[in-house]
Structure formats: structure tokens, C-alpha cells
mmCIF file of C-alpha atoms in Angstrom:
data_model
loop_
_atom_site.group_PDB
_atom_site.id
_atom_site.type_symbol
_atom_site.label_atom_id
_atom_site.label_comp_id
_atom_site.label_asym_id
_atom_site.label_seq_id
_atom_site.Cartn_x
_atom_site.Cartn_y
_atom_site.Cartn_z
ATOM 1 C CA MET A 1 156.279 -90.439 15.356
ATOM 2 C CA ASN A 2 156.612 -90.780 19.129
ATOM 3 C CA VAL A 3 158.636 -93.626 20.601
ATOM 4 C CA ASN A 4 157.063 -94.888 23.836
ATOM 5 C CA ARG A 5 159.258 -96.779 26.282
ATOM 6 C CA ILE A 6 158.694 -97.848 29.869
ATOM 7 C CA LEU A 7 160.725 -97.269 32.991
ATOM 8 C CA GLN A 8 160.149 -100.128 35.408
ATOM 9 C CA ILE A 9 159.555 -98.872 38.951
ATOM 10 C CA ARG A 10 161.963 -100.420 41.428
ATOM 11 C CA GLU A 11 160.976 -101.189 45.010
ATOM 12 C CA GLY A 12 157.774 -99.207 44.589
ATOM 13 C CA ASP A 13 159.663 -95.888 44.550
ATOM 14 C CA ALA A 14 158.849 -93.896 41.404
ATOM 15 C CA VAL A 15 160.915 -90.881 42.448
ATOM 16 C CA LYS A 16 164.068 -92.884 43.159
ATOM 17 C CA THR A 17 163.638 -94.826 39.916
ATOM 18 C CA PHE A 18 163.367 -91.590 37.964
ATOM 19 C CA GLN A 19 166.457 -90.191 39.693
ATOM 20 C CA ASN A 20 168.422 -93.319 38.748
ATOM 21 C CA PHE A 21 167.192 -92.989 35.166
ATOM 22 C CA LEU A 22 168.442 -89.399 35.039
ATOM 23 C CA GLY A 23 171.823 -90.459 36.421
ATOM 24 C CA GLU A 24 172.314 -93.148 33.775
ATOM 25 C CA TRP A 25 171.042 -90.889 31.005
ATOM 26 C CA TRP A 26 173.302 -88.023 32.134
ATOM 27 C CA GLY A 27 176.394 -90.185 31.621
ATOM 28 C CA ARG A 28 175.260 -91.685 28.313
ATOM 29 C CA ILE A 29 174.691 -88.347 26.574
ATOM 30 C CA GLU A 30 177.405 -86.456 28.516
ATOM 31 C CA LEU A 31 175.374 -83.653 30.039
ATOM 32 C CA ASP A 32 177.123 -80.680 31.606
ATOM 33 C CA ALA A 33 174.266 -79.244 33.685
ATOM 34 C CA MET A 34 170.527 -79.513 34.286
ATOM 35 C CA LEU A 35 167.878 -77.033 35.455
ATOM 36 C CA THR A 36 165.463 -79.091 37.500
ATOM 37 C CA PRO A 37 162.985 -78.995 40.403
ATOM 38 C CA VAL A 38 164.856 -79.771 43.617
ATOM 39 C CA GLU A 39 162.966 -80.865 46.707
ATOM 40 C CA LEU A 40 163.277 -78.539 49.683
ATOM 41 C CA PRO A 41 163.778 -79.846 53.244
ATOM 42 C CA ASP A 42 160.818 -80.607 55.533
ATOM 43 C CA HIS A 43 158.340 -80.863 52.648
ATOM 44 C CA GLY A 44 158.835 -77.193 51.833
ATOM 45 C CA GLY A 45 157.965 -77.725 48.175
ATOM 46 C CA VAL A 46 160.415 -77.496 45.297
ATOM 47 C CA SER A 47 162.778 -74.920 43.894
ATOM 48 C CA PRO A 48 164.230 -74.823 40.359
ATOM 49 C CA GLN A 49 167.979 -75.187 40.706
ATOM 50 C CA VAL A 50 170.954 -75.876 38.459
ATOM 51 C CA ILE A 51 172.690 -79.209 39.003
ATOM 52 C CA SER A 52 176.194 -79.657 37.628
ATOM 53 C CA HIS A 53 177.046 -83.050 39.105
ATOM 54 C CA PRO A 54 174.991 -86.227 38.595
ATOM 55 C CA GLU A 55 175.420 -87.242 42.235
ATOM 56 C CA ASP A 56 173.143 -84.327 43.175
ATOM 57 C CA LEU A 57 170.242 -85.860 41.235
ATOM 58 C CA SER A 58 169.115 -87.550 44.455
ATOM 59 C CA LYS A 59 167.446 -84.230 45.326
ATOM 60 C CA VAL A 60 165.436 -84.016 42.094
ATOM 61 C CA ASN A 61 161.673 -84.510 42.292
ATOM 62 C CA PRO A 62 159.493 -83.084 39.490
ATOM 63 C CA PHE A 63 156.460 -85.027 40.730
ATOM 64 C CA ILE A 64 155.813 -83.077 43.938
ATOM 65 C CA PRO A 65 152.354 -81.528 43.385
ATOM 66 C CA VAL A 66 153.300 -77.970 44.308
ATOM 67 C CA MET A 67 154.450 -75.072 42.121
ATOM 68 C CA LEU A 68 156.095 -71.943 43.486
ATOM 69 C CA SER A 69 157.397 -70.311 40.299
ATOM 70 C CA ASN A 70 157.579 -70.760 36.542
ATOM 71 C CA SER A 71 161.000 -72.086 35.536
ATOM 72 C CA ALA A 72 160.684 -70.789 31.970
ATOM 73 C CA SER A 73 161.880 -67.424 33.246
ATOM 74 C CA MET A 74 165.213 -69.015 34.236
ATOM 75 C CA ILE A 75 166.101 -70.700 30.944
ATOM 76 C CA GLU A 76 167.741 -67.684 29.277
ATOM 77 C CA GLY A 77 170.066 -67.120 32.232
ATOM 78 C CA PHE A 78 170.761 -70.849 32.536
ATOM 79 C CA VAL A 79 171.849 -71.104 28.899
ATOM 80 C CA ARG A 80 173.825 -67.855 29.046
ATOM 81 C CA ASP A 81 175.734 -69.025 32.133
ATOM 82 C CA HIS A 82 176.692 -72.310 30.435
ATOM 83 C CA PRO A 83 177.995 -71.445 26.943
ATOM 84 C CA ARG A 84 178.993 -74.274 24.612
ATOM 85 C CA SER A 85 177.518 -76.823 27.010
ATOM 86 C CA HIS A 86 175.179 -79.784 26.711
ATOM 87 C CA LEU A 87 172.218 -78.858 28.913
ATOM 88 C CA ALA A 88 168.843 -80.213 29.980
ATOM 89 C CA ALA A 89 165.808 -78.761 31.743
ATOM 90 C CA ILE A 90 162.845 -80.454 33.425
ATOM 91 C CA LEU A 91 159.606 -78.488 33.116
ATOM 92 C CA ARG A 92 155.909 -78.839 33.816
ATOM 93 C CA PRO A 93 153.589 -78.521 30.786
ATOM 94 C CA CYS A 94 152.649 -74.898 31.570
ATOM 95 C CA GLU A 95 156.324 -73.999 32.007
ATOM 96 C CA LEU A 96 157.093 -75.582 28.642
ATOM 97 C CA ARG A 97 154.277 -73.597 27.026
ATOM 98 C CA ALA A 98 155.692 -70.393 28.507
ATOM 99 C CA LEU A 99 159.164 -71.299 27.231
ATOM 100 C CA VAL A 100 157.868 -71.898 23.709
ATOM 101 C CA GLU A 101 156.080 -68.536 23.716
ATOM 102 C CA LEU A 102 159.181 -66.751 24.991
ATOM 103 C CA LYS A 103 161.283 -68.363 22.276
ATOM 104 C CA LYS A 104 158.811 -67.283 19.597
ATOM 105 C CA ARG A 105 159.232 -63.706 20.836
ATOM 106 C CA ASN A 106 163.041 -64.003 20.855
ATOM 107 C CA ARG A 107 163.186 -63.581 24.616
ATOM 108 C CA VAL A 108 164.909 -66.946 25.058
ATOM 109 C CA HIS A 109 167.729 -68.261 22.889
ATOM 110 C CA TYR A 110 168.974 -71.847 22.840
ATOM 111 C CA ASN A 111 169.812 -74.627 20.419
ATOM 112 C CA PRO A 112 167.037 -77.236 20.383
ATOM 113 C CA THR A 113 167.865 -80.912 20.131
ATOM 114 C CA SER A 114 166.967 -80.823 16.433
ATOM 115 C CA SER A 115 169.751 -78.330 15.674
ATOM 116 C CA GLY A 116 172.295 -81.125 15.325
ATOM 117 C CA ARG A 117 174.935 -79.157 17.226
ATOM 118 C CA ARG A 118 176.322 -81.949 19.357
ATOM 119 C CA ASN A 119 177.043 -81.026 22.987
ATOM 120 C CA GLU A 120 175.600 -77.526 22.562
ATOM 121 C CA ASN A 121 171.905 -78.387 22.829
ATOM 122 C CA LEU A 122 169.231 -77.836 25.444
ATOM 123 C CA GLU A 123 167.266 -81.054 25.942
ATOM 124 C CA ILE A 124 163.748 -80.480 27.262
ATOM 125 C CA ILE A 125 162.151 -83.059 29.564
ATOM 126 C CA SER A 126 158.559 -82.461 30.620
ATOM 127 C CA VAL A 127 156.346 -84.430 32.990
ATOM 128 C CA ASP A 128 152.609 -85.050 32.944
ATOM 129 C CA CYS A 129 150.948 -82.758 35.469
ATOM 130 C CA PRO A 130 147.464 -83.561 36.813
ATOM 131 C CA GLY A 131 147.644 -80.467 39.022
ATOM 132 C CA THR A 132 149.420 -78.761 41.897
ATOM 133 C CA PHE A 133 148.359 -77.674 45.371
ATOM 134 C CA SER A 134 149.116 -74.452 47.161
ATOM 135 C CA LEU A 135 152.185 -74.698 49.366
ATOM 136 C CA VAL A 136 150.044 -74.543 52.532
ATOM 137 C CA GLU A 137 147.764 -77.377 51.429
ATOM 138 C CA TYR A 138 150.676 -79.501 50.240
ATOM 139 C CA THR A 139 152.579 -79.014 53.505
ATOM 140 C CA GLN A 140 149.507 -79.986 55.520
ATOM 141 C CA HIS A 141 148.959 -83.058 53.350
ATOM 142 C CA ALA A 142 152.596 -84.139 53.665
ATOM 143 C CA ALA A 143 152.434 -83.759 57.444
ATOM 144 C CA ARG A 144 149.348 -86.002 57.615
ATOM 145 C CA HIS A 145 150.782 -88.646 55.293
ATOM 146 C CA GLN A 146 154.435 -88.981 56.230
ATOM 147 C CA HIS A 147 154.587 -92.562 54.947
ATOM 148 C CA ASP A 148 153.818 -91.605 51.349
ATOM 149 C CA ALA A 149 154.814 -87.953 51.169
ATOM 150 C CA GLU A 150 157.461 -88.812 48.580
ATOM 151 C CA ILE A 151 155.008 -90.559 46.258
ATOM 152 C CA ILE A 152 153.236 -88.884 43.368
ATOM 153 C CA GLU A 153 150.112 -88.062 45.347
ATOM 154 C CA VAL A 154 148.149 -86.298 42.641
ATOM 155 C CA GLU A 155 148.827 -88.969 40.038
ATOM 156 C CA LEU A 156 147.634 -91.638 42.472
ATOM 157 C CA ALA A 157 144.431 -89.697 43.093
ATOM 158 C CA TYR A 158 143.714 -89.383 39.390
ATOM 159 C CA GLY A 159 144.452 -93.037 38.721
ATOM 160 C CA ARG A 160 142.079 -94.223 41.421
ATOM 161 C CA GLN A 161 139.257 -91.809 40.707
ATOM 162 C CA ASN A 162 139.126 -91.860 36.914
ATOM 163 C CA SER A 163 140.418 -88.351 36.222
ATOM 164 C CA TYR A 164 138.513 -86.700 39.071
ATOM 165 C CA VAL A 165 139.599 -83.097 39.494
ATOM 166 C CA PRO A 166 140.295 -82.373 43.186
ATOM 167 C CA TYR A 167 138.992 -79.028 44.393
ATOM 168 C CA GLN A 168 142.153 -78.609 46.451
ATOM 169 C CA VAL A 169 144.427 -78.092 43.446
ATOM 170 C CA ARG A 170 145.081 -74.520 42.417
ATOM 171 C CA SER A 171 142.341 -72.944 40.327
ATOM 172 C CA ALA A 172 144.763 -72.579 37.409
ATOM 173 C CA CYS A 173 145.246 -76.353 37.449
ATOM 174 C CA GLN A 174 141.509 -77.014 37.654
ATOM 175 C CA MET A 175 141.073 -75.041 34.429
ATOM 176 C CA CYS A 176 144.206 -76.233 32.600
ATOM 177 C CA ASP A 177 143.346 -77.898 29.300
ATOM 178 C CA SER A 178 146.834 -79.248 28.525
ATOM 179 C CA PRO A 179 148.027 -81.549 31.359
ATOM 180 C CA GLY A 180 150.173 -83.455 28.862
ATOM 181 C CA PRO A 181 153.339 -81.756 27.548
ATOM 182 C CA LEU A 182 153.532 -80.617 23.928
ATOM 183 C CA GLY A 183 156.833 -80.253 22.114
ATOM 184 C CA ALA A 184 159.237 -81.732 24.684
ATOM 185 C CA ASP A 185 162.147 -83.911 23.597
ATOM 186 C CA ILE A 186 161.230 -86.396 26.326
ATOM 187 C CA VAL A 187 157.883 -86.701 28.094
ATOM 188 C CA ILE A 188 157.570 -88.620 31.354
ATOM 189 C CA GLY A 189 154.065 -90.065 31.252
ATOM 190 C CA THR A 190 152.283 -90.669 34.550
ATOM 191 C CA ILE A 191 148.605 -89.963 33.881
ATOM 192 C CA GLY A 192 146.717 -93.226 33.463
ATOM 193 C CA ILE A 193 149.818 -95.195 34.438
ATOM 194 C CA GLU A 194 150.022 -97.106 37.708
ATOM 195 C CA PRO A 195 153.001 -95.378 39.361
ATOM 196 C CA GLN A 196 153.842 -98.451 41.424
ATOM 197 C CA GLY A 197 154.473 -100.390 38.193
ATOM 198 C CA SER A 198 156.043 -98.223 35.510
ATOM 199 C CA LEU A 199 156.428 -94.778 33.996
ATOM 200 C CA LEU A 200 156.311 -93.940 30.310
ATOM 201 C CA VAL A 201 159.374 -92.370 28.691
ATOM 202 C CA ILE A 202 158.188 -90.833 25.420
ATOM 203 C CA ALA A 203 160.633 -89.504 22.828
ATOM 204 C CA ARG A 204 159.488 -86.829 20.381
ATOM 205 C CA ASP A 205 160.410 -89.015 17.386
ATOM 206 C CA GLU A 206 162.658 -91.891 16.353
ATOM 207 C CA GLU A 207 165.612 -89.611 15.646
ATOM 208 C CA THR A 208 165.384 -88.047 19.110
ATOM 209 C CA ASP A 209 165.000 -91.472 20.708
ATOM 210 C CA ALA A 210 168.188 -92.673 19.030
ATOM 211 C CA ARG A 211 170.214 -89.514 19.622
ATOM 212 C CA LEU A 212 169.308 -89.392 23.310
ATOM 213 C CA ARG A 213 170.053 -93.128 23.647
ATOM 214 C CA LEU A 214 166.825 -93.862 25.484
ATOM 215 C CA ARG A 215 166.836 -97.545 24.552
ATOM 216 C CA GLU A 216 169.944 -97.966 26.718
ATOM 217 C CA VAL A 217 168.372 -96.499 29.873
ATOM 218 C CA THR A 218 164.813 -97.847 29.741
ATOM 219 C CA TYR A 219 163.274 -101.265 30.315
ATOM 220 C CA ALA A 220 161.375 -101.982 27.103
ATOM 221 C CA ILE A 221 159.062 -100.591 24.448
ATOM 222 C CA ALA A 222 155.674 -99.711 25.956
ATOM 223 C CA THR A 223 152.722 -101.897 25.080
ATOM 224 C CA GLU A 224 149.824 -100.537 23.066
ATOM 225 C CA GLN A 225 147.633 -100.825 26.156
ATOM 226 C CA GLN A 226 149.989 -98.644 28.209
ATOM 227 C CA VAL A 227 150.134 -95.985 25.502
ATOM 228 C CA VAL A 228 146.377 -95.962 24.920
ATOM 229 C CA SER A 229 145.659 -95.928 28.670
ATOM 230 C CA ARG A 230 147.588 -92.689 29.068
ATOM 231 C CA GLU A 231 146.036 -91.093 25.997
ATOM 232 C CA VAL A 232 142.519 -91.982 27.143
ATOM 233 C CA MET A 233 143.093 -90.678 30.668
ATOM 234 C CA VAL A 234 144.647 -87.448 29.411
ATOM 235 C CA GLY A 235 141.603 -86.977 27.187
ATOM 236 C CA LYS A 236 139.217 -87.589 30.085
ATOM 237 C CA LEU A 237 141.136 -85.150 32.238
ATOM 238 C CA VAL A 238 140.965 -82.489 29.527
ATOM 239 C CA ASP A 239 137.185 -82.990 29.269
ATOM 240 C CA LYS A 240 136.759 -82.753 33.049
ATOM 241 C CA ARG A 241 138.783 -79.582 33.178
ATOM 242 C CA ALA A 242 136.826 -77.997 30.352
ATOM 243 C CA GLN A 243 133.688 -78.613 32.383
ATOM 244 C CA LYS A 244 135.319 -77.299 35.552
ATOM 245 C CA ARG A 245 136.570 -74.236 33.701
ATOM 246 C CA ALA A 246 133.057 -73.422 32.523
ATOM 247 C CA GLU A 247 131.666 -73.894 36.038
ATOM 248 C CA LEU A 248 134.287 -71.725 37.721
ATOM 249 C CA ILE A 249 133.906 -68.951 35.185
ATOM 250 C CA GLU A 250 130.126 -68.969 35.493
ATOM 251 C CA ALA A 251 130.223 -69.098 39.285
ATOM 252 C CA GLN A 252 132.652 -66.225 39.718
ATOM 253 C CA ALA A 253 130.280 -63.870 41.468
ATOM 254 C CA ARG A 254 133.079 -61.453 42.351
ATOM 255 C CA GLN A 255 134.270 -60.982 38.801
ATOM 256 C CA ALA A 256 133.001 -57.406 38.491
ATOM 257 C CA GLU A 257 134.439 -56.532 41.894
ATOM 258 C CA ASP A 258 137.761 -58.073 40.954
ATOM 259 C CA MET A 259 137.884 -56.091 37.743
ATOM 260 C CA ASP A 260 137.323 -52.948 39.790
ATOM 261 C CA THR A 261 140.137 -53.973 42.139
ATOM 262 C CA THR A 262 142.579 -54.341 39.262
ATOM 263 C CA ARG A 263 142.218 -50.621 38.570
ATOM 264 C CA ARG A 264 144.630 -50.088 41.447
ATOM 265 C CA CYS A 265 147.246 -51.798 39.311
ATOM 266 C CA LEU A 266 146.261 -50.599 35.838
ATOM 267 C CA PRO A 267 148.190 -47.303 36.107
ATOM 268 C CA ALA A 268 151.321 -49.437 36.307
ATOM 269 C CA VAL A 269 150.596 -51.471 33.167
ATOM 270 C CA PRO A 270 153.872 -51.965 31.281
ATOM 271 C CA SER A 271 153.392 -50.417 27.877
ATOM 272 C CA ALA A 272 156.221 -51.895 25.831
ATOM 273 C CA PRO A 273 155.090 -54.964 23.891
ATOM 274 C CA THR A 274 158.187 -56.860 25.021
ATOM 275 C CA ALA A 275 157.045 -56.472 28.617
ATOM 276 C CA TRP A 276 153.842 -58.423 28.030
ATOM 277 C CA MET A 277 155.467 -61.812 28.344
ATOM 278 C CA PRO A 278 154.997 -64.833 30.589
ATOM 279 C CA VAL A 279 158.335 -63.937 32.181
ATOM 280 C CA ARG A 280 156.777 -60.696 33.423
ATOM 281 C CA TYR A 281 154.737 -62.524 36.032
ATOM 282 C CA THR A 282 156.637 -65.778 36.454
ATOM 283 C CA THR A 283 159.683 -64.402 38.198
ATOM 284 C CA ALA A 284 159.711 -65.294 41.858
ATOM 285 C CA ASN A 285 159.879 -61.696 43.046
ATOM 286 C CA SER A 286 157.152 -60.377 40.753
ATOM 287 C CA ALA A 287 154.752 -57.926 42.349
ATOM 288 C CA GLY A 288 151.872 -58.968 40.119
ATOM 289 C CA CYS A 289 151.074 -59.264 36.433
ATOM 290 C CA TRP A 290 149.853 -55.691 36.115
ATOM 291 C CA ALA A 291 151.726 -54.040 38.962
ATOM 292 C CA SER A 292 155.241 -55.071 38.028
ATOM 293 C CA ALA A 293 156.278 -51.867 36.247
ATOM 294 C CA LYS A 294 156.298 -48.308 37.501
ATOM 295 C CA ARG A 295 155.306 -46.574 34.313
ATOM 296 C CA ALA A 296 152.521 -44.032 34.460
ATOM 297 C CA ARG A 297 149.407 -44.690 32.436
ATOM 298 C CA GLY A 298 149.325 -42.540 29.350
ATOM 299 C CA ALA A 299 152.975 -42.964 28.471
ATOM 300 C CA HIS A 300 151.728 -44.848 25.398
ATOM 301 C CA PRO A 301 148.391 -44.660 23.580
ATOM 302 C CA LEU A 302 145.596 -46.734 25.069
ATOM 303 C CA LEU A 303 145.223 -48.690 21.819
ATOM 304 C CA SER A 304 148.885 -49.682 21.992
ATOM 305 C CA GLU A 305 148.419 -50.903 25.557
ATOM 306 C CA LEU A 306 145.342 -52.926 24.596
ATOM 307 C CA VAL A 307 147.192 -54.562 21.706
ATOM 308 C CA SER A 308 150.074 -55.454 24.022
ATOM 309 C CA LEU A 309 147.664 -56.866 26.586
ATOM 310 C CA SER A 310 145.883 -58.935 23.934
ATOM 311 C CA ARG A 311 149.174 -60.374 22.740
ATOM 312 C CA TRP A 312 150.129 -61.299 26.285
ATOM 313 C CA LEU A 313 146.774 -63.014 26.795
ATOM 314 C CA ALA A 314 147.145 -64.889 23.504
ATOM 315 C CA SER A 315 150.442 -66.308 24.781
ATOM 316 C CA CYS A 316 149.224 -67.039 28.320
ATOM 317 C CA SER A 317 150.517 -70.461 29.391
ATOM 318 C CA GLY A 318 147.929 -70.852 32.160
ATOM 319 C CA CYS A 319 150.428 -71.400 34.977
ATOM 320 C CA GLY A 320 148.513 -69.156 37.405
ATOM 321 C CA MET A 321 151.611 -67.461 38.798
ATOM 322 C CA CYS A 322 149.984 -64.054 38.205
ATOM 323 C CA GLN A 323 147.423 -64.829 40.906
ATOM 324 C CA GLU A 324 150.095 -66.209 43.230
ATOM 325 C CA ALA A 325 151.977 -62.911 42.952
ATOM 326 C CA CYS A 326 149.000 -60.540 43.187
ATOM 327 C CA GLU A 327 149.252 -58.264 46.226
ATOM 328 C CA HIS A 328 145.498 -57.587 46.299
ATOM 329 C CA ASN A 329 144.331 -61.242 46.347
ATOM 330 C CA VAL A 330 142.414 -60.773 43.111
ATOM 331 C CA SER A 331 141.094 -63.945 41.433
ATOM 332 C CA LEU A 332 143.287 -63.294 38.429
ATOM 333 C CA THR A 333 143.264 -66.904 37.243
ATOM 334 C CA SER A 334 139.569 -66.842 36.391
ATOM 335 C CA LEU A 335 139.771 -63.370 34.872
ATOM 336 C CA VAL A 336 142.803 -64.181 32.747
ATOM 337 C CA THR A 337 141.372 -67.563 31.725
ATOM 338 C CA VAL A 338 138.139 -65.983 30.474
ATOM 339 C CA LEU A 339 140.003 -63.412 28.401
ATOM 340 C CA SER A 340 142.874 -65.588 27.176
ATOM 341 C CA HIS A 341 140.700 -68.492 26.023
ATOM 342 C CA ARG A 342 138.404 -66.120 24.149
ATOM 343 C CA ILE A 343 141.302 -64.427 22.386
ATOM 344 C CA GLN A 344 143.040 -67.725 21.634
ATOM 345 C CA SER A 345 139.802 -69.147 20.237
ATOM 346 C CA GLN A 346 139.245 -66.160 17.964
ATOM 347 C CA LEU A 347 142.838 -66.323 16.733
ATOM 348 C CA HIS A 348 142.741 -70.133 16.387
ATOM 349 C CA TYR A 349 145.939 -70.163 18.408
ATOM 350 C CA LYS A 350 147.196 -72.727 20.913
ATOM 351 C CA PRO A 351 149.926 -71.276 23.145
ATOM 352 C CA GLY A 352 152.925 -73.527 23.504
ATOM 353 C CA ASP A 353 152.531 -75.215 20.121
ATOM 354 C CA PRO A 354 155.968 -75.005 18.460
ATOM 355 C CA ALA A 355 154.403 -75.522 15.031
ATOM 356 C CA GLN A 356 152.252 -72.370 15.223
ATOM 357 C CA ARG A 357 153.575 -68.914 14.499
ATOM 358 C CA LEU A 358 152.430 -65.992 16.578
ATOM 359 C CA PRO A 359 149.104 -64.861 15.036
ATOM 360 C CA TRP A 360 150.279 -61.307 14.391
ATOM 361 C CA MET A 361 153.429 -62.589 12.647
ATOM 362 C CA THR A 362 151.613 -64.487 9.875
#
């Protein structure tokens, strides 16, 4: 059963309050390093970086509504570079889903908090994510609103407009049906919560809450109203996005043209099943989800390629980084969403759910 606590916002600065929380928590559980979104200078977005000293937490900001890469692709290297260490990572919900899928496929190896191996665990923190903007739109917004550029802009918009889905957020975010994290050790709840007042700190269960010593670094147990408010708003947001997803899919007049465009990349489809992973298109230097390998078509039977593609779509985390990396400006998000949701529905599979086995492994 979840344990919901509150983090009282100090001086109206949610980001600074969260940074202070991380600093106190770091010392209490004796962390060695953390993979976390670090704010770039001049409102240049964020970059996932490894922090080894708690004094550097002043640069951490997981609330900036912009996403440039999927940090799940960095976890394996992060853990490998810090053997026998107590680690933590801060991820968005789609990054967490990608990490779970990679772990199911044995592409990422780490000791979860439930392993009981003290000081050799990877603690996962995930934040609510109402959506992210493109870097250009975020930079323009920050330039126009210098006085509040550090505040959680998207969360404020959702709180004031009753889960309204801004058209400016990336199309992947408009169609995301899981804005709340699933399976994290700690969830930072912001949706439906007034960010000038408090943030929710939600432990996976009572054992995790005690082991991570969250009572010592939070203000109090959350009230029922605070917990329900978040749950209701997350539900409303999911409903809005389901409607938006249907509208975008139906309105995609260029879908046939886009499918024709992808033929330029199809000869380079990676044929090995292990290549069809979220990490294939979430690395920062990816050339595109279908153009990332230089294998010639026909190296493997077509049926094998289709099975590999279907498995990749079943595990799609919905981060939208494939479209960000596409060299041909194809609307991959809509195309992938149509296919992945259909396959996931037929398989009764929810990507990112730690409790579900891969459908073809049952």
C-alpha cells in the first residue's frame, strides 16, 4: 500500500524545496551517485547527468517541461560505472516505462530497492508529467516569462484549467495515457496539487517508506483530500488524452504519405530482436527509429522482421523520441501510437508494468 507524504513548499519555490529534500535524503540513506535531469544555462532545457556530490543538487530540475532524450538508455552504463554503490535515478513516467521494458528484456541490470542488498541498490524516483514542450517552444516561453521560468509551468496550467491539454506540448505527450509513474520507489506528485503549497512524496509501500527514511525528510502524512485530488486529476488527464489521441489519429491526413516516406528507412530496419528496444531510438545521437542500423533488407526473413517490429511496438513507452530523431520529419508519433496501442490492446499488455511478463514469454 502506498504511503503518501507531503513536502511543504518553502518561499513559494517548488524547485528549491525539492532540491533541499534531495540533499537531506541523500545524506540519510547514504547515496553515492544520482542520475538526474540537470538544468542547462540560459533556459537551454535539461540534460541527464550523473551527480556524485550532494552540493551539486542545486542544478537539478526534473520539472522543466522539456525533454531532449530518454534517460532509460543511460541506466545500464550508470550502474556499470558505479559498482557496489548506492544509486538513485530521477525519471519521467515514459522513461520509467522504457526502463522497465529494457529490464524485462535483460538489456538493463540493477538491484531494485526490494532486493535487500543494502548500499547496492538503484532507487527510482519518478515525477508526475503533464507534458513537455519542444525545446524551441520552451525557450520562447521562458524568454517571455523570465519571472516564473523556474516554476513548474505545465503543472500550473493543468491545475488552473482542470486538466486541459495544451496544443503546444509535444504530440507524444498529448497522446500519453500514463502521466503518473508506475512502479517507482518514490513518486513526486504534482498533478492536482497546488505547487505553491506542497508536493506529494509517495512511497511504493510501507517497507520502502521506512527503508528510504521518508518520514525524516518530509513534513507530514498527506491528507485524504490531497491524495484524492491528485488521483482525480490524473484520471481526468488520462480521459482528456484518450480523447485527444483519438482526434489526432483520425485527423492525420498525411498518414498514408508518411507511411510511404518511411520506406526510405525500411531497408535499414535492424533485424535482430534485441535491436528492437526503446534504447534503439532513445539515445541522443540516434538517426531515427528505423534508420539507425545499416543492415540491408533481406538479411533476415520478412516474418522475423515483422515479429521483431511487433515486439518493439508492444514495449513502446510513448516517449516520442523516435519522431524527435527522424531525419525525414515524419509524424512517427501518430503512426507508432496507432500501431502500438492496437498491438498492446490485443495482447492485453501495458508497457512499463513491472507485474506483467512480456506477452511472448508467458
